[in-house]
């Protein structure tokens, strides 16, 4: 099999989303991922619901392609098994509660001293140091602390995005850092400790909003289906009961949109000619675009917008996404095994031509424990 991380072993002490998504993507590229779980229930996401043939939607999404070893790290014997696993690992990823690794005797810096080629990813909510480093962190908490919810929703009604962006962003930064560390180890022979704080991730994602406050002095105002930075840019009901999403991201596009609307004079109107003016008069601009969309079916709007070079989309439901022809025709689906039989799963983004995805199965809790104990018994 042509998979770029074939031969790399990843050990994880993980739960929820951030670390499991990071390691699942490593498994997607061919790494062997050994997920170490507490025998008393395992990963908390195993028990969120039972919608996937008795299994939880989150767990099936995040954990195919992995092995599961149920080890009680309060037990001396199981800690020894875990230590032997780390001794043969290339990468160790963890997102336990603050200080938990140190209390178990596996503090990241000490691990690197014992195993100089090991790459250790230590995911936390707030990093080490500072007044909040002791606090537990979940996606909603970090998005709230990081200001993300304040620019989502509408004025006076902040909202958490439906996608857990703090968790997913942390997973992707961790994943990319592992790939960079593996490359660096090829050159230097040395591993690394990579601390990744969820608050740092959200702060990075908030960069444009932070710059607005630092240099402009005003807080960005949430605008629901849109962006506080540009206008027009939003969702508009159509004559056939659907919703068109379209707008502009530059003054050049605004001139094209004005032509599309049959109102070319708007492009030269001092009130709307520049993006800053349009943002200040967002309600007026939205009313103009909304009135045009309300008189036309979605298909006509999209055809005419495509012809004019204006970005556009349909406001879809989750079911619409699951049945999306763009995914189906591009063969973006695969089957993965589970204890309840095969289920569909999306292929990972970002695959080079010729790379193969191992697939693998979603493991039952502790499914591979005996085999892993036997594997490390003589090491």
Short mmCIF file of the C-alpha atoms (twelve columns), coordinates in Angstrom:
data_MODEL
# 
_entry.id   MODEL 
# 
loop_
_atom_site.group_PDB 
_atom_site.id 
_atom_site.type_symbol 
_atom_site.label_atom_id 
_atom_site.label_alt_id 
_atom_site.label_comp_id 
_atom_site.label_asym_id 
_atom_site.label_seq_id 
_atom_site.Cartn_x 
_atom_site.Cartn_y 
_atom_site.Cartn_z 
_atom_site.pdbx_PDB_model_num 
ATOM 1   C CA . UNK A 1   0.000   0.000  0.000   1 
ATOM 2   C CA . UNK A 2   1.284   3.465  -0.918  1 
ATOM 3   C CA . UNK A 3   0.538   5.449  2.244   1 
ATOM 4   C CA . UNK A 4   3.007   8.185  3.287   1 
ATOM 5   C CA . UNK A 5   2.979   7.422  7.042   1 
ATOM 6   C CA . UNK A 6   3.189   3.646  6.721   1 
ATOM 7   C CA . UNK A 7   5.617   2.395  9.386   1 
ATOM 8   C CA . UNK A 8   4.887   5.265  11.797  1 
ATOM 9   C CA . UNK A 9   3.370   4.268  15.152  1 
ATOM 10  C CA . UNK A 10  1.177   6.736  17.050  1 
ATOM 11  C CA . UNK A 11  0.067   6.176  20.646  1 
ATOM 12  C CA . UNK A 12  -2.727  8.360  21.979  1 
ATOM 13  C CA . UNK A 13  -4.334  9.136  25.304  1 
ATOM 14  C CA . UNK A 14  -7.289  10.954 23.821  1 
ATOM 15  C CA . UNK A 15  -10.930 11.740 24.186  1 
ATOM 16  C CA . UNK A 16  -13.595 14.018 22.710  1 
ATOM 17  C CA . UNK A 17  -12.592 15.673 19.399  1 
ATOM 18  C CA . UNK A 18  -9.280  17.527 19.144  1 
ATOM 19  C CA . UNK A 19  -6.773  14.713 19.719  1 
ATOM 20  C CA . UNK A 20  -8.930  11.961 18.133  1 
ATOM 21  C CA . UNK A 21  -9.366  13.938 14.907  1 
ATOM 22  C CA . UNK A 22  -5.629  14.644 14.773  1 
ATOM 23  C CA . UNK A 23  -4.760  10.965 15.142  1 
ATOM 24  C CA . UNK A 24  -7.512  9.811  12.784  1 
ATOM 25  C CA . UNK A 25  -5.960  11.923 10.049  1 
ATOM 26  C CA . UNK A 26  -2.579  10.360 10.840  1 
ATOM 27  C CA . UNK A 27  -4.247  6.951  10.479  1 
ATOM 28  C CA . UNK A 28  -5.748  8.114  7.174   1 
ATOM 29  C CA . UNK A 29  -2.190  8.584  5.897   1 
ATOM 30  C CA . UNK A 30  -1.157  5.068  6.931   1 
ATOM 31  C CA . UNK A 31  0.126   5.484  10.492  1 
ATOM 32  C CA . UNK A 32  -0.647  2.786  13.009  1 
ATOM 33  C CA . UNK A 33  -2.677  4.500  15.748  1 
ATOM 34  C CA . UNK A 34  -3.047  2.790  19.143  1 
ATOM 35  C CA . UNK A 35  -5.777  4.499  21.134  1 
ATOM 36  C CA . UNK A 36  -5.321  3.887  24.862  1 
ATOM 37  C CA . UNK A 37  -8.658  4.062  26.692  1 
ATOM 38  C CA . UNK A 38  -9.811  3.687  30.267  1 
ATOM 39  C CA . UNK A 39  -11.437 0.249  30.646  1 
ATOM 40  C CA . UNK A 40  -14.271 1.957  32.579  1 
ATOM 41  C CA . UNK A 41  -16.119 3.343  29.591  1 
ATOM 42  C CA . UNK A 42  -13.337 4.513  27.302  1 
ATOM 43  C CA . UNK A 43  -13.526 7.711  25.258  1 
ATOM 44  C CA . UNK A 44  -16.445 9.828  26.426  1 
ATOM 45  C CA . UNK A 45  -17.726 10.226 22.863  1 
ATOM 46  C CA . UNK A 46  -18.498 6.502  22.743  1 
ATOM 47  C CA . UNK A 47  -21.588 7.286  24.817  1 
ATOM 48  C CA . UNK A 48  -22.923 10.509 23.283  1 
ATOM 49  C CA . UNK A 49  -25.686 8.693  21.372  1 
ATOM 50  C CA . UNK A 50  -26.451 5.445  19.536  1 
ATOM 51  C CA . UNK A 51  -27.437 6.743  16.093  1 
ATOM 52  C CA . UNK A 52  -24.888 4.771  14.013  1 
ATOM 53  C CA . UNK A 53  -26.152 1.206  14.436  1 
ATOM 54  C CA . UNK A 54  -25.870 1.520  18.192  1 
ATOM 55  C CA . UNK A 55  -22.646 3.551  18.100  1 
ATOM 56  C CA . UNK A 56  -22.144 7.286  18.633  1 
ATOM 57  C CA . UNK A 57  -21.924 9.610  15.623  1 
ATOM 58  C CA . UNK A 58  -18.899 11.463 17.031  1 
ATOM 59  C CA . UNK A 59  -16.975 8.303  17.831  1 
ATOM 60  C CA . UNK A 60  -17.519 6.716  14.410  1 
ATOM 61  C CA . UNK A 61  -16.458 9.965  12.717  1 
ATOM 62  C CA . UNK A 62  -13.239 10.346 14.717  1 
ATOM 63  C CA . UNK A 63  -11.898 6.867  15.312  1 
ATOM 64  C CA . UNK A 64  -11.900 4.622  12.277  1 
ATOM 65  C CA . UNK A 65  -8.538  3.159  11.377  1 
ATOM 66  C CA . UNK A 66  -7.378  2.837  14.991  1 
ATOM 67  C CA . UNK A 67  -6.664  0.067  17.481  1 
ATOM 68  C CA . UNK A 68  -8.108  0.259  20.996  1 
ATOM 69  C CA . UNK A 69  -6.145  -0.859 24.060  1 
ATOM 70  C CA . UNK A 70  -8.070  -0.703 27.346  1 
ATOM 71  C CA . UNK A 71  -5.462  0.063  30.011  1 
ATOM 72  C CA . UNK A 72  -5.972  1.247  33.582  1 
ATOM 73  C CA . UNK A 73  -3.104  3.676  34.097  1 
ATOM 74  C CA . UNK A 74  -3.655  3.696  37.844  1 
ATOM 75  C CA . UNK A 75  -2.521  0.056  37.756  1 
ATOM 76  C CA . UNK A 76  1.242   -0.552 37.900  1 
ATOM 77  C CA . UNK A 77  1.139   -3.376 35.351  1 
ATOM 78  C CA . UNK A 78  -0.912  -1.422 32.837  1 
ATOM 79  C CA . UNK A 79  1.335   1.616  33.263  1 
ATOM 80  C CA . UNK A 80  4.257   -0.623 32.373  1 
ATOM 81  C CA . UNK A 81  2.453   -1.815 29.229  1 
ATOM 82  C CA . UNK A 82  1.793   1.818  28.328  1 
ATOM 83  C CA . UNK A 83  5.440   2.758  28.949  1 
ATOM 84  C CA . UNK A 84  6.551   -0.036 26.632  1 
ATOM 85  C CA . UNK A 85  4.164   1.201  23.966  1 
ATOM 86  C CA . UNK A 86  5.687   4.678  24.191  1 
ATOM 87  C CA . UNK A 87  9.175   3.217  23.910  1 
ATOM 88  C CA . UNK A 88  8.337   1.890  20.437  1 
ATOM 89  C CA . UNK A 89  6.186   4.831  19.314  1 
ATOM 90  C CA . UNK A 90  7.107   7.613  16.922  1 
ATOM 91  C CA . UNK A 91  4.352   9.984  18.062  1 
ATOM 92  C CA . UNK A 92  2.384   10.414 21.283  1 
ATOM 93  C CA . UNK A 93  -0.737  12.590 21.302  1 
ATOM 94  C CA . UNK A 94  -2.697  13.485 24.438  1 
ATOM 95  C CA . UNK A 95  -5.493  15.846 25.435  1 
ATOM 96  C CA . UNK A 96  -6.052  14.841 29.047  1 
ATOM 97  C CA . UNK A 97  -7.013  17.264 31.814  1 
ATOM 98  C CA . UNK A 98  -4.348  19.769 32.976  1 
ATOM 99  C CA . UNK A 99  -1.489  18.066 34.809  1 
ATOM 100 C CA . UNK A 100 -2.827  14.535 34.269  1 
ATOM 101 C CA . UNK A 101 0.166   13.293 32.266  1 
ATOM 102 C CA . UNK A 102 2.599   14.462 34.930  1 
ATOM 103 C CA . UNK A 103 0.606   12.807 37.691  1 
ATOM 104 C CA . UNK A 104 0.759   9.537  35.770  1 
ATOM 105 C CA . UNK A 105 4.540   9.832  35.417  1 
ATOM 106 C CA . UNK A 106 4.501   10.711 31.711  1 
ATOM 107 C CA . UNK A 107 5.152   14.460 31.653  1 
ATOM 108 C CA . UNK A 108 5.952   15.539 28.063  1 
ATOM 109 C CA . UNK A 109 9.468   16.875 28.677  1 
ATOM 110 C CA . UNK A 110 10.397  13.794 30.697  1 
ATOM 111 C CA . UNK A 111 9.119   11.560 27.902  1 
ATOM 112 C CA . UNK A 112 11.378  13.309 25.411  1 
ATOM 113 C CA . UNK A 113 14.358  12.845 27.748  1 
ATOM 114 C CA . UNK A 114 13.630  9.105  27.911  1 
ATOM 115 C CA . UNK A 115 12.857  8.779  24.207  1 
ATOM 116 C CA . UNK A 116 14.802  11.425 22.241  1 
ATOM 117 C CA . UNK A 117 13.133  10.543 18.909  1 
ATOM 118 C CA . UNK A 118 9.576   10.698 20.246  1 
ATOM 119 C CA . UNK A 119 7.246   13.448 19.048  1 
ATOM 120 C CA . UNK A 120 4.958   14.452 21.924  1 
ATOM 121 C CA . UNK A 121 1.826   16.519 21.251  1 
ATOM 122 C CA . UNK A 122 0.326   17.930 24.450  1 
ATOM 123 C CA . UNK A 123 -3.098  19.486 23.774  1 
ATOM 124 C CA . UNK A 124 -4.561  21.689 26.482  1 
ATOM 125 C CA . UNK A 125 -7.159  24.381 26.814  1 
ATOM 126 C CA . UNK A 126 -5.011  27.322 27.862  1 
ATOM 127 C CA . UNK A 127 -1.373  26.220 27.751  1 
ATOM 128 C CA . UNK A 128 1.065   26.212 30.663  1 
ATOM 129 C CA . UNK A 129 1.380   29.381 32.729  1 
ATOM 130 C CA . UNK A 130 -1.063  32.237 33.064  1 
ATOM 131 C CA . UNK A 131 -4.126  32.443 35.306  1 
ATOM 132 C CA . UNK A 132 -6.234  29.887 33.396  1 
ATOM 133 C CA . UNK A 133 -3.798  27.013 32.844  1 
ATOM 134 C CA . UNK A 134 -5.543  24.861 35.464  1 
ATOM 135 C CA . UNK A 135 -8.972  25.000 33.843  1 
ATOM 136 C CA . UNK A 136 -10.725 22.270 31.908  1 
ATOM 137 C CA . UNK A 137 -11.591 23.254 28.360  1 
ATOM 138 C CA . UNK A 138 -14.337 22.245 25.958  1 
ATOM 139 C CA . UNK A 139 -15.164 23.718 22.576  1 
ATOM 140 C CA . UNK A 140 -17.928 26.042 23.804  1 
ATOM 141 C CA . UNK A 141 -15.806 27.262 26.716  1 
ATOM 142 C CA . UNK A 142 -12.811 28.055 24.519  1 
ATOM 143 C CA . UNK A 143 -14.912 29.726 21.838  1 
ATOM 144 C CA . UNK A 144 -16.527 31.851 24.544  1 
ATOM 145 C CA . UNK A 145 -13.220 32.749 26.166  1 
ATOM 146 C CA . UNK A 146 -11.678 33.396 22.761  1 
ATOM 147 C CA . UNK A 147 -14.347 35.803 21.536  1 
ATOM 148 C CA . UNK A 148 -15.585 33.603 18.677  1 
ATOM 149 C CA . UNK A 149 -19.155 33.480 19.944  1 
ATOM 150 C CA . UNK A 150 -19.268 37.284 20.199  1 
ATOM 151 C CA . UNK A 151 -18.907 37.649 16.413  1 
ATOM 152 C CA . UNK A 152 -21.320 34.811 15.640  1 
ATOM 153 C CA . UNK A 153 -25.104 35.100 15.688  1 
ATOM 154 C CA . UNK A 154 -26.762 38.510 15.698  1 
ATOM 155 C CA . UNK A 155 -26.376 41.634 17.859  1 
ATOM 156 C CA . UNK A 156 -27.439 40.804 21.406  1 
ATOM 157 C CA . UNK A 157 -27.724 37.089 20.579  1 
ATOM 158 C CA . UNK A 158 -24.253 35.526 20.458  1 
ATOM 159 C CA . UNK A 159 -24.034 31.939 19.229  1 
ATOM 160 C CA . UNK A 160 -21.596 29.071 19.070  1 
ATOM 161 C CA . UNK A 161 -20.983 27.919 15.497  1 
ATOM 162 C CA . UNK A 162 -22.579 24.533 14.834  1 
ATOM 163 C CA . UNK A 163 -19.192 23.118 13.859  1 
ATOM 164 C CA . UNK A 164 -16.839 22.742 16.874  1 
ATOM 165 C CA . UNK A 165 -14.240 25.033 15.358  1 
ATOM 166 C CA . UNK A 166 -11.997 25.241 18.445  1 
ATOM 167 C CA . UNK A 167 -11.700 21.457 18.616  1 
ATOM 168 C CA . UNK A 168 -11.290 20.986 14.879  1 
ATOM 169 C CA . UNK A 169 -8.834  23.852 14.517  1 
ATOM 170 C CA . UNK A 170 -6.759  22.402 17.357  1 
ATOM 171 C CA . UNK A 171 -6.823  18.981 15.708  1 
ATOM 172 C CA . UNK A 172 -5.596  20.359 12.392  1 
ATOM 173 C CA . UNK A 173 -2.821  22.469 13.935  1 
ATOM 174 C CA . UNK A 174 -1.703  19.419 15.918  1 
ATOM 175 C CA . UNK A 175 -1.832  17.197 12.833  1 
ATOM 176 C CA . UNK A 176 0.207   19.608 10.724  1 
ATOM 177 C CA . UNK A 177 2.740   20.060 13.547  1 
ATOM 178 C CA . UNK A 178 3.226   16.284 13.749  1 
ATOM 179 C CA . UNK A 179 3.942   16.131 10.024  1 
ATOM 180 C CA . UNK A 180 6.469   18.974 10.347  1 
ATOM 181 C CA . UNK A 181 8.105   17.274 13.351  1 
ATOM 182 C CA . UNK A 182 8.410   13.981 11.469  1 
ATOM 183 C CA . UNK A 183 10.129  15.819 8.632   1 
ATOM 184 C CA . UNK A 184 12.425  17.621 11.091  1 
ATOM 185 C CA . UNK A 185 13.304  14.317 12.758  1 
ATOM 186 C CA . UNK A 186 14.422  12.934 9.405   1 
ATOM 187 C CA . UNK A 187 16.953  15.783 9.199   1 
ATOM 188 C CA . UNK A 188 18.050  15.989 12.845  1 
ATOM 189 C CA . UNK A 189 17.229  12.630 14.410  1 
ATOM 190 C CA . UNK A 190 15.473  14.447 17.259  1 
ATOM 191 C CA . UNK A 191 11.894  14.326 18.425  1 
ATOM 192 C CA . UNK A 192 9.993   17.272 19.881  1 
ATOM 193 C CA . UNK A 193 7.476   18.385 22.472  1 
ATOM 194 C CA . UNK A 194 4.641   20.285 20.805  1 
ATOM 195 C CA . UNK A 195 2.256   22.066 23.195  1 
ATOM 196 C CA . UNK A 196 -0.965  23.134 21.473  1 
ATOM 197 C CA . UNK A 197 -3.378  25.358 23.423  1 
ATOM 198 C CA . UNK A 198 -6.953  25.584 22.179  1 
ATOM 199 C CA . UNK A 199 -7.143  29.253 23.186  1 
ATOM 200 C CA . UNK A 200 -4.107  29.990 21.024  1 
ATOM 201 C CA . UNK A 201 -5.814  28.293 18.085  1 
ATOM 202 C CA . UNK A 202 -8.992  30.353 18.441  1 
ATOM 203 C CA . UNK A 203 -6.945  33.529 18.954  1 
ATOM 204 C CA . UNK A 204 -5.175  32.817 15.658  1 
ATOM 205 C CA . UNK A 205 -8.502  32.234 13.910  1 
ATOM 206 C CA . UNK A 206 -9.753  35.544 15.310  1 
ATOM 207 C CA . UNK A 207 -6.830  37.441 13.786  1 
ATOM 208 C CA . UNK A 208 -8.877  39.694 11.505  1 
ATOM 209 C CA . UNK A 209 -11.249 40.604 14.349  1 
ATOM 210 C CA . UNK A 210 -8.368  41.249 16.746  1 
ATOM 211 C CA . UNK A 211 -6.740  43.559 14.187  1 
ATOM 212 C CA . UNK A 212 -10.031 45.400 13.829  1 
ATOM 213 C CA . UNK A 213 -10.118 46.077 17.576  1 
ATOM 214 C CA . UNK A 214 -6.410  46.864 17.943  1 
ATOM 215 C CA . UNK A 215 -6.232  49.252 15.021  1 
ATOM 216 C CA . UNK A 216 -9.800  50.409 14.495  1 
ATOM 217 C CA . UNK A 217 -11.011 50.475 18.072  1 
ATOM 218 C CA . UNK A 218 -14.472 49.057 17.348  1 
ATOM 219 C CA . UNK A 219 -15.802 45.614 18.176  1 
ATOM 220 C CA . UNK A 220 -16.989 43.645 15.106  1 
ATOM 221 C CA . UNK A 221 -20.767 43.261 15.148  1 
ATOM 222 C CA . UNK A 222 -22.165 39.786 14.303  1 
ATOM 223 C CA . UNK A 223 -24.404 39.727 11.245  1 
ATOM 224 C CA . UNK A 224 -25.881 36.219 11.249  1 
ATOM 225 C CA . UNK A 225 -25.491 34.719 7.777   1 
ATOM 226 C CA . UNK A 226 -22.733 37.045 6.662   1 
ATOM 227 C CA . UNK A 227 -19.456 38.653 7.640   1 
ATOM 228 C CA . UNK A 228 -18.961 41.831 9.673   1 
ATOM 229 C CA . UNK A 229 -16.066 42.687 7.349   1 
ATOM 230 C CA . UNK A 230 -17.721 42.812 3.915   1 
ATOM 231 C CA . UNK A 231 -21.084 43.676 2.333   1 
ATOM 232 C CA . UNK A 232 -23.218 42.582 0.638   1 
ATOM 233 C CA . UNK A 233 -22.475 39.012 1.650   1 
ATOM 234 C CA . UNK A 234 -25.299 36.890 2.991   1 
ATOM 235 C CA . UNK A 235 -28.387 34.751 2.554   1 
ATOM 236 C CA . UNK A 236 -31.450 35.898 0.646   1 
ATOM 237 C CA . UNK A 237 -34.826 34.099 0.284   1 
ATOM 238 C CA . UNK A 238 -35.841 33.264 -3.287  1 
ATOM 239 C CA . UNK A 239 -39.187 33.200 -5.101  1 
ATOM 240 C CA . UNK A 240 -39.338 29.382 -4.962  1 
ATOM 241 C CA . UNK A 241 -38.935 29.160 -1.179  1 
ATOM 242 C CA . UNK A 242 -35.206 28.428 -1.091  1 
ATOM 243 C CA . UNK A 243 -32.281 30.562 0.050   1 
ATOM 244 C CA . UNK A 244 -29.519 31.908 -2.155  1 
ATOM 245 C CA . UNK A 245 -26.175 32.773 -0.589  1 
ATOM 246 C CA . UNK A 246 -24.155 35.300 -2.538  1 
ATOM 247 C CA . UNK A 247 -22.304 38.551 -2.292  1 
ATOM 248 C CA . UNK A 248 -19.037 40.323 -2.878  1 
ATOM 249 C CA . UNK A 249 -15.587 40.355 -1.357  1 
ATOM 250 C CA . UNK A 250 -14.175 43.312 -3.296  1 
ATOM 251 C CA . UNK A 251 -15.229 46.560 -4.944  1 
ATOM 252 C CA . UNK A 252 -14.555 44.964 -8.321  1 
ATOM 253 C CA . UNK A 253 -17.096 42.232 -7.572  1 
ATOM 254 C CA . UNK A 254 -19.551 44.868 -6.365  1 
ATOM 255 C CA . UNK A 255 -19.439 46.491 -9.789  1 
ATOM 256 C CA . UNK A 256 -20.257 43.131 -11.389 1 
ATOM 257 C CA . UNK A 257 -23.058 42.516 -8.902  1 
ATOM 258 C CA . UNK A 258 -24.551 45.940 -9.596  1 
ATOM 259 C CA . UNK A 259 -24.692 45.008 -13.288 1 
ATOM 260 C CA . UNK A 260 -26.307 41.676 -12.410 1 
ATOM 261 C CA . UNK A 261 -28.963 43.452 -10.343 1 
ATOM 262 C CA . UNK A 262 -29.744 45.731 -13.271 1 
ATOM 263 C CA . UNK A 263 -28.567 48.690 -11.171 1 
ATOM 264 C CA . UNK A 264 -25.161 49.661 -12.670 1 
ATOM 265 C CA . UNK A 265 -25.480 53.144 -11.166 1 
ATOM 266 C CA . UNK A 266 -24.944 51.623 -7.702  1 
ATOM 267 C CA . UNK A 267 -21.308 50.918 -8.541  1 
ATOM 268 C CA . UNK A 268 -20.582 54.641 -8.787  1 
ATOM 269 C CA . UNK A 269 -22.885 55.755 -5.987  1 
ATOM 270 C CA . UNK A 270 -20.751 57.349 -3.257  1 
ATOM 271 C CA . UNK A 271 -22.861 55.606 -0.607  1 
ATOM 272 C CA . UNK A 272 -21.950 52.127 -1.883  1 
ATOM 273 C CA . UNK A 273 -18.825 52.401 -4.049  1 
ATOM 274 C CA . UNK A 274 -16.388 51.199 -1.345  1 
ATOM 275 C CA . UNK A 275 -16.683 48.194 0.906   1 
ATOM 276 C CA . UNK A 276 -16.432 50.325 4.056   1 
ATOM 277 C CA . UNK A 277 -19.408 52.380 2.842   1 
ATOM 278 C CA . UNK A 278 -21.412 49.247 2.085   1 
ATOM 279 C CA . UNK A 279 -20.651 47.787 5.517   1 
ATOM 280 C CA . UNK A 280 -21.887 51.018 7.118   1 
ATOM 281 C CA . UNK A 281 -25.088 50.791 5.038   1 
ATOM 282 C CA . UNK A 282 -25.434 47.016 5.212   1 
ATOM 283 C CA . UNK A 283 -29.203 47.071 5.748   1 
ATOM 284 C CA . UNK A 284 -29.753 49.184 2.648   1 
ATOM 285 C CA . UNK A 285 -27.511 47.030 0.472   1 
ATOM 286 C CA . UNK A 286 -29.079 43.798 1.767   1 
ATOM 287 C CA . UNK A 287 -32.522 45.175 1.000   1 
ATOM 288 C CA . UNK A 288 -31.516 45.857 -2.614  1 
ATOM 289 C CA . UNK A 289 -30.032 42.375 -3.132  1 
ATOM 290 C CA . UNK A 290 -32.852 40.719 -1.193  1 
ATOM 291 C CA . UNK A 291 -35.543 42.364 -3.331  1 
ATOM 292 C CA . UNK A 292 -33.858 41.137 -6.516  1 
ATOM 293 C CA . UNK A 293 -33.557 37.551 -5.195  1 
ATOM 294 C CA . UNK A 294 -37.165 37.518 -3.931  1 
ATOM 295 C CA . UNK A 295 -38.399 37.912 -7.526  1 
ATOM 296 C CA . UNK A 296 -36.412 34.972 -8.925  1 
ATOM 297 C CA . UNK A 297 -36.073 31.236 -8.461  1 
ATOM 298 C CA . UNK A 298 -32.822 29.879 -7.031  1 
ATOM 299 C CA . UNK A 299 -31.783 28.207 -10.300 1 
ATOM 300 C CA . UNK A 300 -32.078 31.472 -12.246 1 
ATOM 301 C CA . UNK A 301 -30.160 33.383 -9.565  1 
ATOM 302 C CA . UNK A 302 -27.328 30.868 -9.570  1 
ATOM 303 C CA . UNK A 303 -27.117 30.661 -13.357 1 
ATOM 304 C CA . UNK A 304 -27.007 34.432 -13.721 1 
ATOM 305 C CA . UNK A 305 -24.534 34.841 -10.846 1 
ATOM 306 C CA . UNK A 306 -22.231 32.191 -12.349 1 
ATOM 307 C CA . UNK A 307 -22.346 33.964 -15.710 1 
ATOM 308 C CA . UNK A 308 -21.496 37.271 -14.032 1 
ATOM 309 C CA . UNK A 309 -18.617 35.801 -12.013 1 
ATOM 310 C CA . UNK A 310 -20.347 36.277 -8.670  1 
ATOM 311 C CA . UNK A 311 -19.800 33.599 -6.026  1 
ATOM 312 C CA . UNK A 312 -22.985 31.895 -4.921  1 
ATOM 313 C CA . UNK A 313 -24.355 28.834 -3.160  1 
ATOM 314 C CA . UNK A 314 -27.551 27.218 -1.931  1 
ATOM 315 C CA . UNK A 315 -28.279 27.153 1.800   1 
ATOM 316 C CA . UNK A 316 -28.297 23.392 2.379   1 
ATOM 317 C CA . UNK A 317 -29.340 21.193 5.267   1 
ATOM 318 C CA . UNK A 318 -27.151 18.457 6.728   1 
ATOM 319 C CA . UNK A 319 -29.173 15.901 4.724   1 
ATOM 320 C CA . UNK A 320 -28.519 17.916 1.577   1 
ATOM 321 C CA . UNK A 321 -24.801 17.650 2.315   1 
ATOM 322 C CA . UNK A 322 -25.009 13.904 2.964   1 
ATOM 323 C CA . UNK A 323 -26.677 13.469 -0.428  1 
ATOM 324 C CA . UNK A 324 -24.651 16.124 -2.252  1 
ATOM 325 C CA . UNK A 325 -23.969 15.189 -5.882  1 
ATOM 326 C CA . UNK A 326 -20.589 16.952 -5.804  1 
ATOM 327 C CA . UNK A 327 -19.379 14.495 -3.165  1 
ATOM 328 C CA . UNK A 328 -20.970 11.484 -4.845  1 
ATOM 329 C CA . UNK A 329 -19.701 12.161 -8.361  1 
ATOM 330 C CA . UNK A 330 -16.173 12.820 -7.086  1 
ATOM 331 C CA . UNK A 331 -16.263 9.501  -5.198  1 
ATOM 332 C CA . UNK A 332 -15.591 11.118 -1.823  1 
ATOM 333 C CA . UNK A 333 -17.165 8.263  0.149   1 
ATOM 334 C CA . UNK A 334 -15.592 5.059  1.450   1 
ATOM 335 C CA . UNK A 335 -16.791 2.221  3.670   1 
ATOM 336 C CA . UNK A 336 -15.226 1.578  7.066   1 
ATOM 337 C CA . UNK A 337 -15.750 -1.391 9.306   1 
ATOM 338 C CA . UNK A 338 -17.382 -1.232 12.713  1 
ATOM 339 C CA . UNK A 339 -18.470 -3.798 15.309  1 
ATOM 340 C CA . UNK A 340 -21.950 -3.453 13.750  1 
ATOM 341 C CA . UNK A 341 -20.850 -3.830 10.130  1 
ATOM 342 C CA . UNK A 342 -19.621 -1.440 7.430   1 
ATOM 343 C CA . UNK A 343 -20.759 2.192  7.429   1 
ATOM 344 C CA . UNK A 344 -20.078 5.087  5.022   1 
ATOM 345 C CA . UNK A 345 -17.398 7.636  5.857   1 
ATOM 346 C CA . UNK A 346 -15.879 10.497 3.907   1 
ATOM 347 C CA . UNK A 347 -12.377 10.176 2.550   1 
ATOM 348 C CA . UNK A 348 -9.900  12.592 4.169   1 
ATOM 349 C CA . UNK A 349 -9.188  15.892 2.412   1 
ATOM 350 C CA . UNK A 350 -5.719  16.593 1.072   1 
ATOM 351 C CA . UNK A 351 -4.609  13.329 -0.507  1 
ATOM 352 C CA . UNK A 352 -1.915  13.277 -3.156  1 
ATOM 353 C CA . UNK A 353 -2.659  11.339 -6.319  1 
ATOM 354 C CA . UNK A 354 -1.444  7.790  -5.785  1 
ATOM 355 C CA . UNK A 355 -1.766  7.809  -2.002  1 
ATOM 356 C CA . UNK A 356 -3.983  5.062  -0.677  1 
ATOM 357 C CA . UNK A 357 -6.209  5.359  2.387   1 
ATOM 358 C CA . UNK A 358 -5.951  2.281  4.605   1 
ATOM 359 C CA . UNK A 359 -9.564  2.641  5.751   1 
ATOM 360 C CA . UNK A 360 -9.580  0.392  8.793   1 
ATOM 361 C CA . UNK A 361 -12.360 -0.079 11.273  1 
ATOM 362 C CA . UNK A 362 -13.907 1.628  14.263  1 
ATOM 363 C CA . UNK A 363 -12.672 -0.397 17.240  1 
ATOM 364 C CA . UNK A 364 -14.773 -1.720 20.078  1 
ATOM 365 C CA . UNK A 365 -13.486 -0.657 23.492  1 
ATOM 366 C CA . UNK A 366 -10.355 -2.681 24.232  1 
ATOM 367 C CA . UNK A 367 -10.669 -4.747 21.062  1 
ATOM 368 C CA . UNK A 368 -6.888  -4.926 20.611  1 
ATOM 369 C CA . UNK A 369 -5.790  -5.043 24.251  1 
ATOM 370 C CA . UNK A 370 -4.704  -8.669 24.369  1 
ATOM 371 C CA . UNK A 371 -2.772  -8.468 21.108  1 
ATOM 372 C CA . UNK A 372 -0.978  -5.310 22.234  1 
ATOM 373 C CA . UNK A 373 -0.126  -6.766 25.640  1 
ATOM 374 C CA . UNK A 374 1.424   -9.767 23.894  1 
ATOM 375 C CA . UNK A 375 3.282   -7.535 21.448  1 
ATOM 376 C CA . UNK A 376 5.065   -5.535 24.156  1 
ATOM 377 C CA . UNK A 377 5.501   -8.378 26.644  1 
ATOM 378 C CA . UNK A 378 9.050   -9.150 25.564  1 
ATOM 379 C CA . UNK A 379 10.199  -5.585 24.920  1 
# 
